[in-house]
Amino acid sequence: MPRLELLRHAMTQGNLEGRWTGTTDQGLCPEGTALARRNARPSGAIPRRVWVSPLRRCRETAALLYPGAEQTPVPGLRETDFGPFENKNHRELAGNPLYEAWVKSVGTAPVPGLESRAQVLARAQAAFRPIARELSLSGTDGAIVTHGGVLMALCAAFVKPERDYAQWWVPCCGGWLLDLEDWEQTERLSVIQEILPEKEKDR
């Protein structure tokens, strides 16, 4: 039974400051590096291949979680381009009517220059399908390290049992272990278990 770990990257300074960090190419902050190191997979559990968003925070997280695994950058797995909100936080955007309407719509309101949720979903699906097919046909395990919004979009589209988009939220270095057994017949994956980072387990 081929399995896939679908994970969110570790923290950046933008995460700690509550910023909409999409295309801004930040590396991990010290706290993020420490988190990824604490959650590194044992040598016997490292898949041969890991697909990653091309952004530094995902590549650095994958290198720490899966040391020695082959990384394949996939442009379609990059984070949302937040346009006029990029790299700003709620305090800095408070009072902006476009921002407040977008937040009220849970990210679905059209904003000039901002990549819509539908656009993110379309490119993420196109990027994900060949990965899932390759793992399914080869019968091998793999991993994807991407961003929170992309992860939620993929799970809402492909994973059962069905949940709303926001219900697939996970913390940094968290994610889902998924079963690919039925992919070729249904283009659906099943949850085996939620993956919680060490800091979450210890609370």
Coordinates of N, CA and C in Angstrom, one line a residue, residues 1-103:
M1 N 0.8 -1.2 0.0 CA 0.0 0.0 0.0 C 0.9 1.2 0.0
P2 N 1.0 2.0 -1.1 CA 1.8 3.2 -1.1 C 1.2 4.3 -0.2
R3 N 2.1 5.0 0.4 CA 1.6 6.0 1.4 C 2.3 7.4 1.0
L4 N 1.6 8.4 1.4 CA 2.2 9.8 1.1 C 2.1 10.6 2.4
E5 N 3.2 11.2 2.8 CA 3.2 12.2 3.9 C 3.0 13.6 3.2
L6 N 1.9 14.3 3.5 CA 1.7 15.6 3.0 C 1.8 16.6 4.2
L7 N 2.9 17.4 4.1 CA 3.3 18.2 5.3 C 3.4 19.7 5.0
R8 N 3.1 20.5 6.0 CA 3.4 21.9 6.0 C 4.8 22.2 6.4
H9 N 5.4 23.2 5.9 CA 6.8 23.6 6.3 C 6.9 24.1 7.7
A10 N 8.1 24.2 8.2 CA 8.4 24.7 9.6 C 8.3 26.2 9.5
M11 N 8.4 26.8 10.7 CA 8.1 28.3 10.8 C 9.2 29.2 10.2
T12 N 8.7 30.3 9.7 CA 9.6 31.4 9.3 C 9.3 32.6 10.2
Q13 N 10.1 33.6 10.1 CA 9.9 34.9 10.9 C 8.5 35.4 10.5
G14 N 8.1 35.3 9.3 CA 6.8 35.8 8.9 C 5.7 35.1 9.6
N15 N 5.8 33.8 9.8 CA 4.8 33.0 10.5 C 4.7 33.5 11.9
L16 N 5.9 33.7 12.6 CA 5.9 34.2 14.0 C 5.2 35.6 14.1
E17 N 5.3 36.4 13.0 CA 4.8 37.7 13.1 C 3.4 37.8 12.5
G18 N 2.8 36.7 12.1 CA 1.4 36.6 11.6 C 1.3 37.3 10.2
R19 N 2.3 37.2 9.4 CA 2.3 37.8 8.1 C 1.8 36.9 7.0
W20 N 1.2 37.5 6.0 CA 0.7 36.8 4.8 C 1.9 36.6 3.9
T21 N 2.7 35.5 4.2 CA 3.9 35.3 3.5 C 3.7 34.3 2.4
G22 N 3.5 34.7 1.2 CA 3.3 33.9 0.1 C 4.5 33.7 -0.8
T23 N 4.7 34.6 -1.7 CA 5.8 34.6 -2.6 C 7.1 35.1 -2.0
T24 N 7.0 35.8 -0.9 CA 8.2 36.2 -0.2 C 9.1 35.0 0.2
D25 N 10.3 34.9 -0.3 CA 11.1 33.7 -0.2 C 11.9 33.7 1.1
Q26 N 11.3 33.5 2.2 CA 12.0 33.4 3.5 C 12.5 32.0 3.8
G27 N 13.6 31.9 4.4 CA 14.1 30.7 5.0 C 13.5 30.5 6.4
L28 N 13.8 29.3 7.0 CA 13.3 29.1 8.3 C 13.9 30.0 9.3
C29 N 13.2 30.4 10.4 CA 13.7 31.1 11.5 C 14.3 30.0 12.4
P30 N 15.1 30.5 13.5 CA 15.7 29.5 14.4 C 14.7 28.5 15.0
E31 N 13.5 29.1 15.4 CA 12.5 28.2 15.9 C 12.0 27.1 15.0
G32 N 11.9 27.5 13.7 CA 11.5 26.6 12.7 C 12.5 25.5 12.4
T33 N 13.8 25.9 12.4 CA 14.8 24.9 12.2 C 14.8 23.9 13.3
A34 N 14.7 24.4 14.6 CA 14.7 23.5 15.7 C 13.5 22.6 15.7
L35 N 12.3 23.1 15.2 CA 11.1 22.2 15.1 C 11.3 21.1 14.1
A36 N 11.9 21.5 12.9 CA 12.1 20.5 11.9 C 13.1 19.4 12.4
R37 N 14.1 19.9 13.0 CA 15.1 18.9 13.5 C 14.5 17.9 14.6
R38 N 13.7 18.5 15.4 CA 13.1 17.6 16.4 C 12.2 16.5 15.8
N39 N 11.6 16.9 14.6 CA 10.7 16.0 13.9 C 11.3 15.2 12.8
A40 N 12.6 15.2 12.7 CA 13.3 14.5 11.6 C 12.9 13.0 11.6
R41 N 12.7 12.4 10.5 CA 12.3 11.0 10.4 C 13.5 10.1 10.6
P42 N 13.3 9.0 11.3 CA 14.4 8.0 11.5 C 14.9 7.5 10.1
S43 N 16.1 7.0 10.1 CA 16.7 6.6 8.8 C 15.8 5.6 8.1
G44 N 15.2 4.7 8.8 CA 14.4 3.6 8.2 C 13.1 4.1 7.7
A45 N 12.7 5.3 8.0 CA 11.4 5.8 7.6 C 11.4 7.0 6.6
I46 N 12.6 7.2 5.9 CA 12.8 8.3 5.0 C 12.4 7.8 3.6
P47 N 11.5 8.4 2.9 CA 11.2 8.0 1.6 C 12.3 8.4 0.6
R48 N 12.4 7.7 -0.5 CA 13.5 7.9 -1.4 C 13.3 9.3 -2.0
R49 N 12.1 9.8 -2.2 CA 11.9 11.0 -3.0 C 10.9 11.9 -2.2
V50 N 11.2 13.2 -2.2 CA 10.3 14.2 -1.6 C 10.1 15.3 -2.6
W51 N 8.8 15.6 -2.8 CA 8.5 16.7 -3.7 C 8.2 18.0 -2.8
V52 N 8.7 19.1 -3.3 CA 8.7 20.3 -2.5 C 8.3 21.5 -3.3
S53 N 7.7 22.5 -2.6 CA 7.5 23.8 -3.2 C 9.0 24.4 -3.4
P54 N 9.2 25.1 -4.5 CA 10.5 25.7 -4.7 C 11.0 26.7 -3.7
L55 N 10.1 27.2 -2.8 CA 10.5 28.2 -1.9 C 11.3 27.7 -0.8
R56 N 12.2 28.5 -0.3 CA 13.3 28.1 0.6 C 12.7 27.4 1.9
R57 N 11.7 27.9 2.4 CA 11.2 27.3 3.7 C 10.7 25.9 3.5
C58 N 10.3 25.5 2.4 CA 9.9 24.1 2.1 C 11.1 23.2 1.9
R59 N 12.1 23.8 1.1 CA 13.3 23.0 0.8 C 14.1 22.7 2.0
E60 N 14.2 23.8 2.9 CA 15.0 23.6 4.1 C 14.3 22.7 5.1
T61 N 12.9 22.8 5.2 CA 12.2 21.8 6.0 C 12.4 20.4 5.6
A62 N 12.3 20.2 4.3 CA 12.4 18.8 3.7 C 13.8 18.2 4.0
A63 N 14.8 19.1 3.9 CA 16.2 18.6 4.1 C 16.4 18.2 5.6
L64 N 15.7 18.8 6.5 CA 15.8 18.5 7.9 C 14.9 17.3 8.3
L65 N 13.7 17.3 7.7 CA 12.8 16.1 8.1 C 13.3 14.8 7.4
Y66 N 13.8 14.9 6.2 CA 14.1 13.7 5.4 C 15.6 13.8 4.9
P67 N 16.5 13.8 5.8 CA 17.9 13.9 5.4 C 18.3 12.9 4.4
G68 N 18.9 13.3 3.3 CA 19.4 12.4 2.3 C 18.4 12.1 1.2
A69 N 17.1 12.4 1.4 CA 16.1 12.1 0.4 C 16.3 13.0 -0.8
E70 N 16.0 12.5 -2.0 CA 16.0 13.3 -3.2 C 14.9 14.3 -3.2
Q71 N 15.2 15.6 -3.4 CA 14.1 16.6 -3.5 C 13.8 17.0 -4.9
T72 N 12.5 17.1 -5.2 CA 12.1 17.5 -6.6 C 11.2 18.7 -6.4
P73 N 11.7 19.9 -6.8 CA 10.9 21.1 -6.7 C 9.8 21.1 -7.7
V74 N 8.6 21.5 -7.3 CA 7.4 21.6 -8.1 C 6.8 23.0 -8.0
P75 N 6.9 23.8 -9.1 CA 6.4 25.2 -9.0 C 4.9 25.3 -8.6
G76 N 4.1 24.3 -9.0 CA 2.7 24.4 -8.7 C 2.4 24.2 -7.3
L77 N 3.4 23.8 -6.5 CA 3.2 23.6 -5.0 C 3.5 24.8 -4.2
R78 N 3.9 25.9 -4.9 CA 4.3 27.2 -4.2 C 3.0 27.7 -3.5
E79 N 3.3 28.6 -2.5 CA 2.2 29.3 -1.8 C 1.5 30.3 -2.6
T80 N 0.3 30.7 -2.1 CA -0.5 31.7 -2.7 C 0.3 33.0 -2.9
D81 N 0.1 33.7 -4.0 CA 0.6 35.1 -4.1 C -0.5 36.0 -3.5
F82 N -0.1 36.6 -2.4 CA -1.1 37.4 -1.7 C -1.2 38.9 -2.2
G83 N -0.5 39.2 -3.3 CA -0.7 40.4 -4.0 C -0.5 41.6 -3.1
P84 N -1.5 42.5 -2.9 CA -1.3 43.7 -2.1 C -1.2 43.4 -0.6
F85 N -1.5 42.2 -0.2 CA -1.4 41.8 1.2 C -0.1 41.2 1.6
E86 N 0.7 40.9 0.5 CA 2.0 40.1 0.7 C 2.9 40.7 1.8
N87 N 3.3 39.8 2.7 CA 4.3 40.1 3.7 C 3.8 41.1 4.7
K88 N 2.5 41.3 4.8 CA 1.9 42.2 5.8 C 1.1 41.4 6.8
N89 N 0.9 42.0 8.0 CA 0.1 41.3 8.9 C -1.3 42.0 9.2
H90 N -2.1 41.4 10.0 CA -3.4 42.0 10.2 C -3.4 43.4 10.8
R91 N -2.5 43.7 11.7 CA -2.4 45.0 12.2 C -2.1 46.0 11.1
E92 N -1.2 45.7 10.2 CA -0.8 46.6 9.2 C -1.9 46.8 8.1
L93 N -2.8 45.8 8.0 CA -3.8 45.9 7.0 C -5.2 46.3 7.6
A94 N -5.3 46.4 8.9 CA -6.5 46.8 9.5 C -7.0 48.1 8.9
G95 N -8.3 48.2 8.5 CA -8.9 49.3 8.0 C -8.9 49.4 6.4
N96 N -8.2 48.4 5.8 CA -8.1 48.3 4.4 C -9.4 47.6 3.9
P97 N -10.3 48.3 3.2 CA -11.6 47.6 2.9 C -11.5 46.4 2.0
L98 N -10.5 46.4 1.1 CA -10.3 45.1 0.3 C -9.9 44.0 1.2
Y99 N -9.0 44.3 2.2 CA -8.5 43.2 3.1 C -9.6 42.7 4.0
E100 N -10.4 43.6 4.5 CA -11.4 43.2 5.4 C -12.5 42.4 4.7
A101 N -12.8 42.8 3.5 CA -13.8 42.0 2.7 C -13.2 40.6 2.4
W102 N -11.9 40.6 2.1 CA -11.3 39.3 1.7 C -11.3 38.3 3.0
V103 N -11.0 38.9 4.1 CA -11.0 38.1 5.4 C -12.4 37.6 5.7

